[in-house]
PDB file of C-alpha atoms in Angstrom:
ATOM      1  CA  MET N   1     -72.919 -15.286 -43.495  1.00  0.00           C
ATOM      2  CA  ILE N   2     -76.455 -16.394 -45.123  1.00  0.00           C
ATOM      3  CA  ASP N   3     -75.049 -19.247 -46.851  1.00  0.00           C
ATOM      4  CA  THR N   4     -73.454 -20.270 -43.079  1.00  0.00           C
ATOM      5  CA  ILE N   5     -77.108 -19.459 -41.881  1.00  0.00           C
ATOM      6  CA  VAL N   6     -78.419 -21.813 -44.607  1.00  0.00           C
ATOM      7  CA  TRP N   7     -76.421 -24.486 -43.348  1.00  0.00           C
ATOM      8  CA  ILE N   8     -76.424 -24.368 -39.689  1.00  0.00           C
ATOM      9  CA  VAL N   9     -80.540 -24.473 -40.682  1.00  0.00           C
ATOM     10  CA  THR N  10     -80.638 -26.941 -43.205  1.00  0.00           C
ATOM     11  CA  ASN N  11     -78.642 -29.606 -40.370  1.00  0.00           C
ATOM     12  CA  ILE N  12     -81.126 -28.612 -37.575  1.00  0.00           C
ATOM     13  CA  VAL N  13     -83.486 -29.393 -40.302  1.00  0.00           C
ATOM     14  CA  MET N  14     -82.464 -33.533 -40.921  1.00  0.00           C
ATOM     15  CA  ALA N  15     -81.379 -33.994 -37.614  1.00  0.00           C
ATOM     16  CA  PRO N  16     -84.831 -35.542 -36.801  1.00  0.00           C
ATOM     17  CA  TRP N  17     -84.484 -37.787 -40.093  1.00  0.00           C
ATOM     18  CA  ASN N  18     -81.270 -38.344 -38.981  1.00  0.00           C
ATOM     19  CA  LEU N  19     -81.654 -39.691 -35.625  1.00  0.00           C
ATOM     20  CA  VAL N  20     -84.948 -42.245 -37.467  1.00  0.00           C
ATOM     21  CA  ARG N  21     -82.787 -43.187 -39.618  1.00  0.00           C
ATOM     22  CA  ALA N  22     -79.828 -44.667 -37.205  1.00  0.00           C
ATOM     23  CA  LEU N  23     -82.347 -45.568 -34.775  1.00  0.00           C
ATOM     24  CA  THR N  24     -84.356 -47.885 -37.666  1.00  0.00           C
ATOM     25  CA  GLN N  25     -81.192 -49.028 -38.227  1.00  0.00           C
ATOM     26  CA  PRO N  26     -79.167 -50.204 -35.310  1.00  0.00           C
ATOM     27  CA  GLY N  27     -77.778 -53.108 -37.837  1.00  0.00           C
ATOM     28  CA  ALA N  28     -76.232 -50.175 -39.483  1.00  0.00           C
ATOM     29  CA  TRP N  29     -73.778 -48.948 -37.215  1.00  0.00           C
ATOM     30  CA  LEU N  30     -73.807 -51.205 -34.296  1.00  0.00           C
ATOM     31  CA  ASP N  31     -72.961 -54.609 -35.605  1.00  0.00           C
ATOM     32  CA  TRP N  32     -69.054 -54.157 -34.617  1.00  0.00           C
ATOM     33  CA  SER N  33     -68.391 -58.153 -35.942  1.00  0.00           C
ATOM     34  CA  ASN N  34     -68.832 -56.238 -39.244  1.00  0.00           C
ATOM     35  CA  GLY N  35     -66.695 -53.569 -41.063  1.00  0.00           C
ATOM     36  CA  GLU N  36     -68.747 -50.974 -42.357  1.00  0.00           C
ATOM     37  CA  SER N  37     -70.807 -51.119 -39.468  1.00  0.00           C
ATOM     38  CA  LEU N  38     -67.778 -50.044 -37.153  1.00  0.00           C
ATOM     39  CA  VAL N  39     -66.753 -47.379 -39.674  1.00  0.00           C
ATOM     40  CA  ARG N  40     -70.129 -45.755 -39.429  1.00  0.00           C
ATOM     41  CA  PHE N  41     -70.443 -45.818 -36.039  1.00  0.00           C
ATOM     42  CA  ILE N  42     -66.743 -44.030 -35.546  1.00  0.00           C
ATOM     43  CA  TYR N  43     -67.692 -41.915 -38.413  1.00  0.00           C
ATOM     44  CA  TYR N  44     -70.514 -40.274 -37.162  1.00  0.00           C
ATOM     45  CA  GLY N  45     -69.515 -40.496 -33.120  1.00  0.00           C
ATOM     46  CA  GLY N  46     -67.607 -37.362 -34.618  1.00  0.00           C
ATOM     47  CA  SER N  47     -69.476 -36.579 -37.452  1.00  0.00           C
ATOM     48  CA  ILE N  48     -71.267 -32.985 -38.051  1.00  0.00           C
ATOM     49  CA  GLU N  49     -74.794 -35.091 -38.236  1.00  0.00           C
ATOM     50  CA  PHE N  50     -74.154 -36.368 -34.377  1.00  0.00           C
ATOM     51  CA  PHE N  51     -73.300 -32.907 -33.257  1.00  0.00           C
ATOM     52  CA  PHE N  52     -76.538 -31.355 -34.962  1.00  0.00           C
ATOM     53  CA  VAL N  53     -78.838 -34.632 -33.718  1.00  0.00           C
ATOM     54  CA  VAL N  54     -77.754 -33.886 -29.681  1.00  0.00           C
ATOM     55  CA  PHE N  55     -77.733 -29.253 -30.515  1.00  0.00           C
ATOM     56  CA  THR N  56     -81.368 -29.694 -32.185  1.00  0.00           C
ATOM     57  CA  ALA N  57     -82.438 -32.230 -29.338  1.00  0.00           C
ATOM     58  CA  PHE N  58     -81.158 -30.242 -26.649  1.00  0.00           C
ATOM     59  CA  LEU N  59     -83.063 -26.419 -28.557  1.00  0.00           C
ATOM     60  CA  VAL N  60     -86.703 -28.923 -28.589  1.00  0.00           C
ATOM     61  CA  PHE N  61     -86.280 -29.230 -25.459  1.00  0.00           C
ATOM     62  CA  THR N  62     -85.227 -25.790 -23.887  1.00  0.00           C
ATOM     63  CA  ALA N  63     -88.000 -24.522 -25.742  1.00  0.00           C
ATOM     64  CA  VAL N  64     -90.841 -26.860 -23.881  1.00  0.00           C
ATOM     65  CA  GLY N  65     -88.743 -26.360 -20.295  1.00  0.00           C
ATOM     66  CA  LEU N  66     -88.977 -22.510 -21.074  1.00  0.00           C
ATOM     67  CA  TRP N  67     -93.195 -22.577 -21.320  1.00  0.00           C
ATOM     68  CA  TRP N  68     -93.148 -25.332 -18.600  1.00  0.00           C
ATOM     69  CA  THR N  69     -90.483 -24.698 -15.952  1.00  0.00           C
ATOM     70  CA  GLY N  70     -91.455 -28.302 -14.050  1.00  0.00           C
ATOM     71  CA  LEU N  71     -89.147 -29.470 -16.645  1.00  0.00           C
ATOM     72  CA  LEU N  72     -85.958 -28.076 -16.155  1.00  0.00           C
ATOM     73  CA  TRP N  73     -85.812 -28.595 -12.947  1.00  0.00           C
ATOM     74  CA  GLY N  74     -86.225 -32.000 -13.177  1.00  0.00           C
ATOM     75  CA  ALA N  75     -83.398 -32.077 -15.998  1.00  0.00           C
ATOM     76  CA  VAL N  76     -81.690 -30.041 -13.184  1.00  0.00           C
ATOM     77  CA  ARG N  77     -82.291 -32.523 -10.971  1.00  0.00           C
ATOM     78  CA  VAL N  78     -81.545 -35.861 -13.078  1.00  0.00           C
ATOM     79  CA  LEU N  79     -78.340 -34.555 -14.753  1.00  0.00           C
ATOM     80  CA  GLU N  80     -76.684 -33.000 -10.621  1.00  0.00           C
ATOM     81  CA  SER N  81     -77.755 -36.430  -8.895  1.00  0.00           C
ATOM     82  CA  PHE N  82     -75.914 -38.187 -12.226  1.00  0.00           C
ATOM     83  CA  ALA N  83     -72.831 -35.907 -11.726  1.00  0.00           C
ATOM     84  CA  ASN N  84     -73.074 -36.884  -8.418  1.00  0.00           C
ATOM     85  CA  GLY N  85     -73.636 -40.310  -7.564  1.00  0.00           C
ATOM     86  CA  VAL N  86     -70.448 -40.854 -10.130  1.00  0.00           C
ATOM     87  CA  GLY N  87     -67.993 -38.531  -8.394  1.00  0.00           C
ATOM     88  CA  ARG N  88     -68.945 -40.232  -5.478  1.00  0.00           C
ATOM     89  CA  VAL N  89     -68.457 -43.559  -6.893  1.00  0.00           C
ATOM     90  CA  ALA N  90     -65.319 -42.356  -7.959  1.00  0.00           C
ATOM     91  CA  ALA N  91     -63.821 -40.378  -5.317  1.00  0.00           C
ATOM     92  CA  TRP N  92     -62.823 -43.461  -3.713  1.00  0.00           C
ATOM     93  CA  ALA N  93     -60.811 -44.204  -6.374  1.00  0.00           C
ATOM     94  CA  GLY N  94     -58.408 -41.518  -4.555  1.00  0.00           C
ATOM     95  CA  LEU N  95     -58.530 -44.107  -1.288  1.00  0.00           C
ATOM     96  CA  LEU N  96     -57.851 -46.843  -3.030  1.00  0.00           C
ATOM     97  CA  MET N  97     -54.216 -44.912  -4.702  1.00  0.00           C
ATOM     98  CA  VAL N  98     -53.094 -44.373  -1.359  1.00  0.00           C
ATOM     99  CA  LEU N  99     -53.869 -48.385  -0.302  1.00  0.00           C
ATOM    100  CA  GLN N 100     -51.886 -49.664  -3.400  1.00  0.00           C
ATOM    101  CA  GLN N 101     -49.108 -47.739  -3.105  1.00  0.00           C
ATOM    102  CA  ILE N 102     -48.962 -48.093   0.863  1.00  0.00           C
ATOM    103  CA  VAL N 103     -48.777 -51.498  -0.366  1.00  0.00           C
ATOM    104  CA  ILE N 104     -46.167 -51.184  -3.208  1.00  0.00           C
ATOM    105  CA  VAL N 105     -44.052 -50.133  -0.987  1.00  0.00           C
ATOM    106  CA  PHE N 106     -43.901 -52.606   1.574  1.00  0.00           C
ATOM    107  CA  ALA N 107     -43.674 -54.515  -1.215  1.00  0.00           C
ATOM    108  CA  GLN N 108     -40.714 -53.792  -2.770  1.00  0.00           C
ATOM    109  CA  ARG N 109     -38.291 -52.224   0.513  1.00  0.00           C
ATOM    110  CA  VAL N 110     -39.521 -54.316   3.010  1.00  0.00           C
ATOM    111  CA  PHE N 111     -40.579 -57.912   1.030  1.00  0.00           C
ATOM    112  CA  ALA N 112     -38.504 -57.254  -1.859  1.00  0.00           C
ATOM    113  CA  SER N 113     -40.818 -58.879  -3.945  1.00  0.00           C
ATOM    114  CA  ALA N 114     -41.195 -58.079  -7.830  1.00  0.00           C
ATOM    115  CA  GLN N 115     -44.650 -59.735  -8.261  1.00  0.00           C
ATOM    116  CA  LEU N 116     -47.838 -58.674  -6.943  1.00  0.00           C
ATOM    117  CA  GLY N 117     -51.624 -60.688  -6.758  1.00  0.00           C
ATOM    118  CA  PHE N 118     -54.480 -59.436  -5.752  1.00  0.00           C
ATOM    119  CA  GLY N 119     -57.982 -61.488  -6.130  1.00  0.00           C
ATOM    120  CA  PHE N 120     -60.423 -63.902  -3.807  1.00  0.00           C
ATOM    121  CA  GLY N 121     -59.820 -67.421  -6.183  1.00  0.00           C
ATOM    122  CA  THR N 122     -58.835 -66.435  -8.930  1.00  0.00           C
ATOM    123  CA  THR N 123     -55.304 -64.810  -7.833  1.00  0.00           C
ATOM    124  CA  PHE N 124     -54.895 -60.755 -10.707  1.00  0.00           C
ATOM    125  CA  SER N 125     -50.754 -60.801 -11.040  1.00  0.00           C
ATOM    126  CA  PHE N 126     -48.718 -58.424 -12.349  1.00  0.00           C
ATOM    127  CA  ASP N 127     -44.759 -56.704 -11.822  1.00  0.00           C
ATOM    128  CA  VAL N 128     -45.344 -54.113  -9.256  1.00  0.00           C
ATOM    129  CA  SER N 129     -43.701 -51.639 -11.901  1.00  0.00           C
ATOM    130  CA  TRP N 130     -46.919 -52.174 -13.442  1.00  0.00           C
ATOM    131  CA  TRP N 131     -49.125 -51.272 -10.088  1.00  0.00           C
ATOM    132  CA  SER N 132     -46.717 -48.855  -9.859  1.00  0.00           C
ATOM    133  CA  GLU N 133     -47.876 -47.198 -12.867  1.00  0.00           C
ATOM    134  CA  GLU N 134     -51.729 -47.995 -12.671  1.00  0.00           C
ATOM    135  CA  LEU N 135     -51.371 -45.421 -10.155  1.00  0.00           C
ATOM    136  CA  ARG N 136     -51.902 -42.864 -13.110  1.00  0.00           C
ATOM    137  CA  LEU N 137     -55.414 -44.355 -13.667  1.00  0.00           C
ATOM    138  CA  TYR N 138     -56.569 -43.689 -10.412  1.00  0.00           C
ATOM    139  CA  ASN N 139     -55.516 -40.198 -11.029  1.00  0.00           C
ATOM    140  CA  ALA N 140     -57.193 -40.315 -14.530  1.00  0.00           C
ATOM    141  CA  LEU N 141     -60.485 -41.481 -12.749  1.00  0.00           C
ATOM    142  CA  VAL N 142     -60.804 -38.519 -10.085  1.00  0.00           C
ATOM    143  CA  VAL N 143     -60.689 -35.967 -12.299  1.00  0.00           C
ATOM    144  CA  VAL N 144     -62.528 -37.612 -15.303  1.00  0.00           C
ATOM    145  CA  LEU N 145     -65.147 -38.715 -13.099  1.00  0.00           C
ATOM    146  CA  CYS N 146     -65.971 -36.268 -10.453  1.00  0.00           C
ATOM    147  CA  CYS N 147     -65.390 -32.966 -12.497  1.00  0.00           C
ATOM    148  CA  ALA N 148     -68.682 -32.667 -12.965  1.00  0.00           C
ATOM    149  CA  TYR N 149     -69.076 -33.748  -9.343  1.00  0.00           C
ATOM    150  CA  THR N 150     -66.932 -31.100  -8.301  1.00  0.00           C
ATOM    151  CA  PHE N 151     -68.765 -28.250 -10.005  1.00  0.00           C
ATOM    152  CA  VAL N 152     -72.218 -29.312  -8.149  1.00  0.00           C
ATOM    153  CA  GLN N 153     -70.506 -29.312  -4.829  1.00  0.00           C
ATOM    154  CA  ARG N 154     -69.256 -25.588  -6.306  1.00  0.00           C
ATOM    155  CA  GLY N 155     -65.733 -26.643  -5.322  1.00  0.00           C
ATOM    156  CA  HIS N 156     -63.882 -25.508  -8.471  1.00  0.00           C
ATOM    157  CA  VAL N 157     -62.114 -22.436  -7.902  1.00  0.00           C
ATOM    158  CA  ARG N 158     -63.345 -19.235  -9.371  1.00  0.00           C
ATOM    159  CA  VAL N 159     -61.672 -16.311 -10.459  1.00  0.00           C
ATOM    160  CA  ASP N 160     -64.273 -13.959  -9.530  1.00  0.00           C
ATOM    161  CA  LEU N 161     -63.326 -10.268  -9.415  1.00  0.00           C
ATOM    162  CA  LEU N 162     -65.985  -9.495 -11.610  1.00  0.00           C
ATOM    163  CA  TYR N 163     -68.687 -12.202 -10.600  1.00  0.00           C
ATOM    164  CA  THR N 164     -68.443 -11.735  -7.054  1.00  0.00           C
ATOM    165  CA  PRO N 165     -69.976  -7.793  -6.859  1.00  0.00           C
ATOM    166  CA  ALA N 166     -72.250  -8.991  -9.262  1.00  0.00           C
ATOM    167  CA  SER N 167     -76.000  -8.531  -8.391  1.00  0.00           C
ATOM    168  CA  TYR N 168     -77.989 -12.080  -8.435  1.00  0.00           C
ATOM    169  CA  ARG N 169     -79.600 -11.564 -11.944  1.00  0.00           C
ATOM    170  CA  THR N 170     -76.237 -10.719 -13.119  1.00  0.00           C
ATOM    171  CA  LYS N 171     -74.576 -13.534 -11.955  1.00  0.00           C
ATOM    172  CA  LYS N 172     -76.988 -16.178 -12.930  1.00  0.00           C
ATOM    173  CA  VAL N 173     -76.766 -14.488 -16.124  1.00  0.00           C
ATOM    174  CA  ILE N 174     -72.749 -15.012 -16.166  1.00  0.00           C
ATOM    175  CA  ASP N 175     -73.439 -19.034 -15.345  1.00  0.00           C
ATOM    176  CA  MET N 176     -75.396 -18.890 -18.438  1.00  0.00           C
ATOM    177  CA  ALA N 177     -73.263 -17.582 -20.308  1.00  0.00           C
ATOM    178  CA  GLY N 178     -70.586 -19.179 -19.102  1.00  0.00           C
ATOM    179  CA  ALA N 179     -72.430 -22.660 -20.009  1.00  0.00           C
ATOM    180  CA  LEU N 180     -73.266 -21.612 -23.197  1.00  0.00           C
ATOM    181  CA  PHE N 181     -69.855 -20.241 -24.407  1.00  0.00           C
ATOM    182  CA  PHE N 182     -67.068 -21.619 -22.358  1.00  0.00           C
ATOM    183  CA  MET N 183     -68.240 -24.962 -21.462  1.00  0.00           C
ATOM    184  CA  MET N 184     -70.757 -26.608 -24.432  1.00  0.00           C
ATOM    185  CA  PRO N 185     -67.673 -25.429 -26.812  1.00  0.00           C
ATOM    186  CA  MET N 186     -65.313 -26.370 -24.473  1.00  0.00           C
ATOM    187  CA  GLY N 187     -66.548 -29.687 -24.267  1.00  0.00           C
ATOM    188  CA  VAL N 188     -67.562 -30.556 -28.504  1.00  0.00           C
ATOM    189  CA  VAL N 189     -64.107 -29.646 -29.248  1.00  0.00           C
ATOM    190  CA  ILE N 190     -62.568 -32.022 -26.800  1.00  0.00           C
ATOM    191  CA  TRP N 191     -65.357 -34.871 -27.903  1.00  0.00           C
ATOM    192  CA  LEU N 192     -64.148 -34.444 -31.425  1.00  0.00           C
ATOM    193  CA  TYR N 193     -60.995 -34.908 -31.111  1.00  0.00           C
ATOM    194  CA  GLY N 194     -61.302 -37.491 -28.271  1.00  0.00           C
ATOM    195  CA  TRP N 195     -62.877 -39.181 -30.060  1.00  0.00           C
ATOM    196  CA  PHE N 196     -61.275 -39.660 -32.800  1.00  0.00           C
ATOM    197  CA  PHE N 197     -58.195 -39.727 -30.770  1.00  0.00           C
ATOM    198  CA  MET N 198     -59.146 -42.979 -28.727  1.00  0.00           C
ATOM    199  CA  TRP N 199     -60.099 -44.919 -31.999  1.00  0.00           C
ATOM    200  CA  ARG N 200     -56.830 -44.464 -33.580  1.00  0.00           C
ATOM    201  CA  HIS N 201     -55.660 -46.534 -30.550  1.00  0.00           C
ATOM    202  CA  LEU N 202     -58.261 -49.276 -30.936  1.00  0.00           C
ATOM    203  CA  VAL N 203     -58.851 -50.113 -34.634  1.00  0.00           C
ATOM    204  CA  THR N 204     -56.078 -50.191 -37.046  1.00  0.00           C
ATOM    205  CA  PRO N 205     -55.945 -49.005 -40.370  1.00  0.00           C
ATOM    206  CA  LYS N 206     -55.855 -45.592 -37.583  1.00  0.00           C
ATOM    207  CA  VAL N 207     -58.263 -42.761 -38.916  1.00  0.00           C
ATOM    208  CA  SER N 208     -58.753 -39.371 -38.555  1.00  0.00           C
ATOM    209  CA  ALA N 209     -61.081 -36.550 -37.603  1.00  0.00           C
ATOM    210  CA  SER N 210     -60.321 -35.338 -41.270  1.00  0.00           C
ATOM    211  CA  ASP N 211     -61.606 -38.511 -42.887  1.00  0.00           C
ATOM    212  CA  GLN N 212     -64.428 -38.293 -45.345  1.00  0.00           C
ATOM    213  CA  LEU N 213     -66.993 -41.287 -44.921  1.00  0.00           C
ATOM    214  CA  ASP N 214     -66.548 -42.685 -48.253  1.00  0.00           C
ATOM    215  CA  LEU N 215     -62.603 -42.880 -47.564  1.00  0.00           C
ATOM    216  CA  MET N 216     -63.625 -44.762 -44.433  1.00  0.00           C
ATOM    217  CA  MET N 217     -65.884 -46.816 -45.921  1.00  0.00           C
ATOM    218  CA  ARG N 218     -63.197 -47.790 -48.301  1.00  0.00           C
ATOM    219  CA  LYS N 219     -60.869 -48.834 -45.035  1.00  0.00           C
ATOM    220  CA  ALA N 220     -63.934 -50.730 -43.436  1.00  0.00           C
ATOM    221  CA  SER N 221     -62.061 -54.162 -45.668  1.00  0.00           C
ATOM    222  CA  ILE N 222     -58.904 -53.924 -43.518  1.00  0.00           C
ATOM    223  CA  LEU N 223     -60.310 -52.774 -40.223  1.00  0.00           C
ATOM    224  CA  ARG N 224     -59.013 -54.669 -37.657  1.00  0.00           C
ATOM    225  CA  TRP N 225     -59.104 -54.166 -33.398  1.00  0.00           C
ATOM    226  CA  ASN N 226     -56.446 -53.358 -32.713  1.00  0.00           C
ATOM    227  CA  VAL N 227     -56.200 -52.230 -28.992  1.00  0.00           C
ATOM    228  CA  GLU N 228     -53.457 -50.166 -27.822  1.00  0.00           C
ATOM    229  CA  THR N 229     -51.235 -52.620 -24.789  1.00  0.00           C
ATOM    230  CA  VAL N 230     -47.732 -50.289 -25.357  1.00  0.00           C
ATOM    231  CA  SER N 231     -46.052 -50.114 -21.604  1.00  0.00           C
ATOM    232  CA  PHE N 232     -43.344 -46.912 -21.083  1.00  0.00           C
ATOM    233  CA  SER N 233     -41.689 -49.739 -19.089  1.00  0.00           C
ATOM    234  CA  PRO N 234     -41.012 -53.265 -19.026  1.00  0.00           C
ATOM    235  CA  ASN N 235     -43.330 -55.007 -17.439  1.00  0.00           C
ATOM    236  CA  GLY N 236     -45.153 -51.646 -16.481  1.00  0.00           C
ATOM    237  CA  PHE N 237     -49.339 -51.299 -17.312  1.00  0.00           C
ATOM    238  CA  ASN N 238     -50.263 -51.999 -20.471  1.00  0.00           C
ATOM    239  CA  GLY N 239     -54.108 -50.607 -20.549  1.00  0.00           C
ATOM    240  CA  TYR N 240     -52.676 -46.525 -21.771  1.00  0.00           C
ATOM    241  CA  PHE N 241     -55.413 -47.268 -24.255  1.00  0.00           C
ATOM    242  CA  LEU N 242     -58.335 -46.490 -21.002  1.00  0.00           C
ATOM    243  CA  PHE N 243     -57.338 -42.487 -20.576  1.00  0.00           C
ATOM    244  CA  LYS N 244     -58.497 -42.243 -24.297  1.00  0.00           C
ATOM    245  CA  VAL N 245     -61.588 -43.849 -23.464  1.00  0.00           C
ATOM    246  CA  LEU N 246     -61.987 -41.438 -20.131  1.00  0.00           C
ATOM    247  CA  LEU N 247     -61.044 -38.669 -22.052  1.00  0.00           C
ATOM    248  CA  VAL N 248     -64.343 -39.067 -24.277  1.00  0.00           C
ATOM    249  CA  ILE N 249     -66.259 -39.745 -21.355  1.00  0.00           C
ATOM    250  CA  PHE N 250     -64.394 -36.565 -19.861  1.00  0.00           C
ATOM    251  CA  ALA N 251     -66.341 -34.735 -22.779  1.00  0.00           C
ATOM    252  CA  ALA N 252     -69.954 -36.340 -22.139  1.00  0.00           C
ATOM    253  CA  MET N 253     -69.805 -35.409 -18.979  1.00  0.00           C
ATOM    254  CA  VAL N 254     -68.507 -32.096 -19.558  1.00  0.00           C
ATOM    255  CA  LEU N 255     -71.453 -31.170 -22.036  1.00  0.00           C
ATOM    256  CA  LEU N 256     -74.288 -32.916 -19.257  1.00  0.00           C
ATOM    257  CA  GLN N 257     -73.147 -30.697 -16.586  1.00  0.00           C
ATOM    258  CA  ALA N 258     -72.978 -27.846 -18.568  1.00  0.00           C
ATOM    259  CA  VAL N 259     -76.845 -28.056 -20.045  1.00  0.00           C
ATOM    260  CA  ALA N 260     -77.576 -28.146 -15.696  1.00  0.00           C
ATOM    261  CA  VAL N 261     -75.107 -25.636 -14.986  1.00  0.00           C
ATOM    262  CA  PHE N 262     -76.866 -23.633 -18.368  1.00  0.00           C
ATOM    263  CA  TYR N 263     -81.086 -24.570 -16.729  1.00  0.00           C
ATOM    264  CA  ARG N 264     -79.840 -23.981 -13.223  1.00  0.00           C
ATOM    265  CA  ALA N 265     -78.952 -20.125 -13.504  1.00  0.00           C
ATOM    266  CA  TYR N 266     -81.958 -20.058 -15.950  1.00  0.00           C
ATOM    267  CA  LEU N 267     -84.220 -21.163 -14.107  1.00  0.00           C
ATOM    268  CA  GLU N 268     -82.876 -19.347 -11.152  1.00  0.00           C
ATOM    269  CA  TRP N 269     -82.821 -15.884 -13.331  1.00  0.00           C
ATOM    270  CA  ARG N 270     -85.997 -16.140 -13.787  1.00  0.00           C
ATOM    271  CA  GLU N 271     -87.706 -17.219 -10.337  1.00  0.00           C
ATOM    272  CA  GLY N 272     -85.317 -15.408  -8.338  1.00  0.00           C
ATOM    273  CA  PRO N 273     -83.508 -15.650  -5.372  1.00  0.00           C
ATOM    274  CA  ALA N 274     -86.296 -18.271  -4.198  1.00  0.00           C
ATOM    275  CA  ALA N 275     -84.712 -20.638  -6.567  1.00  0.00           C
ATOM    276  CA  GLU N 276     -81.456 -20.476  -5.755  1.00  0.00           C
ATOM    277  CA  GLY N 277     -80.001 -23.778  -4.222  1.00  0.00           C
ATOM    278  CA  ARG N 278     -83.275 -25.150  -4.632  1.00  0.00           C
ATOM    279  CA  TYR N 279     -82.970 -29.462  -4.925  1.00  0.00           C
ATOM    280  CA  LEU N 280     -79.414 -28.906  -5.040  1.00  0.00           C
ATOM    281  CA  ASP N 281     -77.586 -32.016  -2.857  1.00  0.00           C
ATOM    282  CA  LEU N 282     -74.403 -30.816  -1.401  1.00  0.00           C
ATOM    283  CA  ASP N 283     -72.410 -32.964   1.217  1.00  0.00           C
ATOM    284  CA  THR N 284     -71.505 -30.019   3.481  1.00  0.00           C
ATOM    285  CA  ALA N 285     -72.840 -29.930   7.233  1.00  0.00           C
ATOM    286  CA  ASP N 286     -73.710 -26.309   6.435  1.00  0.00           C
ATOM    287  CA  ALA N 287     -75.593 -27.426   2.919  1.00  0.00           C
ATOM    288  CA  ALA N 288     -77.665 -30.536   5.189  1.00  0.00           C
ATOM    289  CA  ALA N 289     -78.692 -27.941   7.603  1.00  0.00           C
ATOM    290  CA  SER N 290     -80.345 -25.505   5.448  1.00  0.00           C
ATOM    291  CA  GLY N 291     -82.158 -27.774   3.693  1.00  0.00           C
ATOM    292  CA  HIS N 292     -80.974 -28.571   0.059  1.00  0.00           C
TER     293      HIS N 292
END
């Protein structure tokens, strides 16, 4: 137990140094034309060091915010605005998916065409089966990029057998606990495994979450870009690596939304019912009428 505490404290203390070292030596991990730099970027993106840099930044920001609540309200507004902005744009992927499906049906059943092309000037043309499989990407975009947005809009289904009858302050404590002990750990786990899962489909030789830095550095000389372009059918969609990228984006957006949920719940708990829904940007007509 003591060893674990010492390990955590040591990593927190070292986090500022690791951050400064990374920022002052960007060429060591951002020069992707160099195999060693790319290896460092891959390794540290899912490393303990990176986790504690983010965790320490969260602790420091929260500590300052406990003294100056305006900072936390600012963070809530920025994070929720980001989630709303991304979600409102990504939601249009649902309409594109429907329109594209209609075009595919007409192309196959009415015009008996094997190819579909879209574009102005330069035509983006693929087999109909490619466009059919690509519809899955629209589904993924909506799920990944609209998850945090739906959370801000309070659109997720809540199992509230205990939540509904609870008092106002108890609800806020539940929200804080849910963000800290469920959303954040889930986001971290998805990030750690999704990060290396993504890179396994972008470079060769394949990397693993269990690889140590020295082992990965030995692979640097033979590391090459090898973006996955395998399709599930002949002439089918060949951009499935995008789903791996979206998985990492999903983890990042869940983590950011968890921070927003925690800060909002804390501020509403601290300032009372008068603060509930403050600065909340909802899409519903009722919310607009109430001034939120």
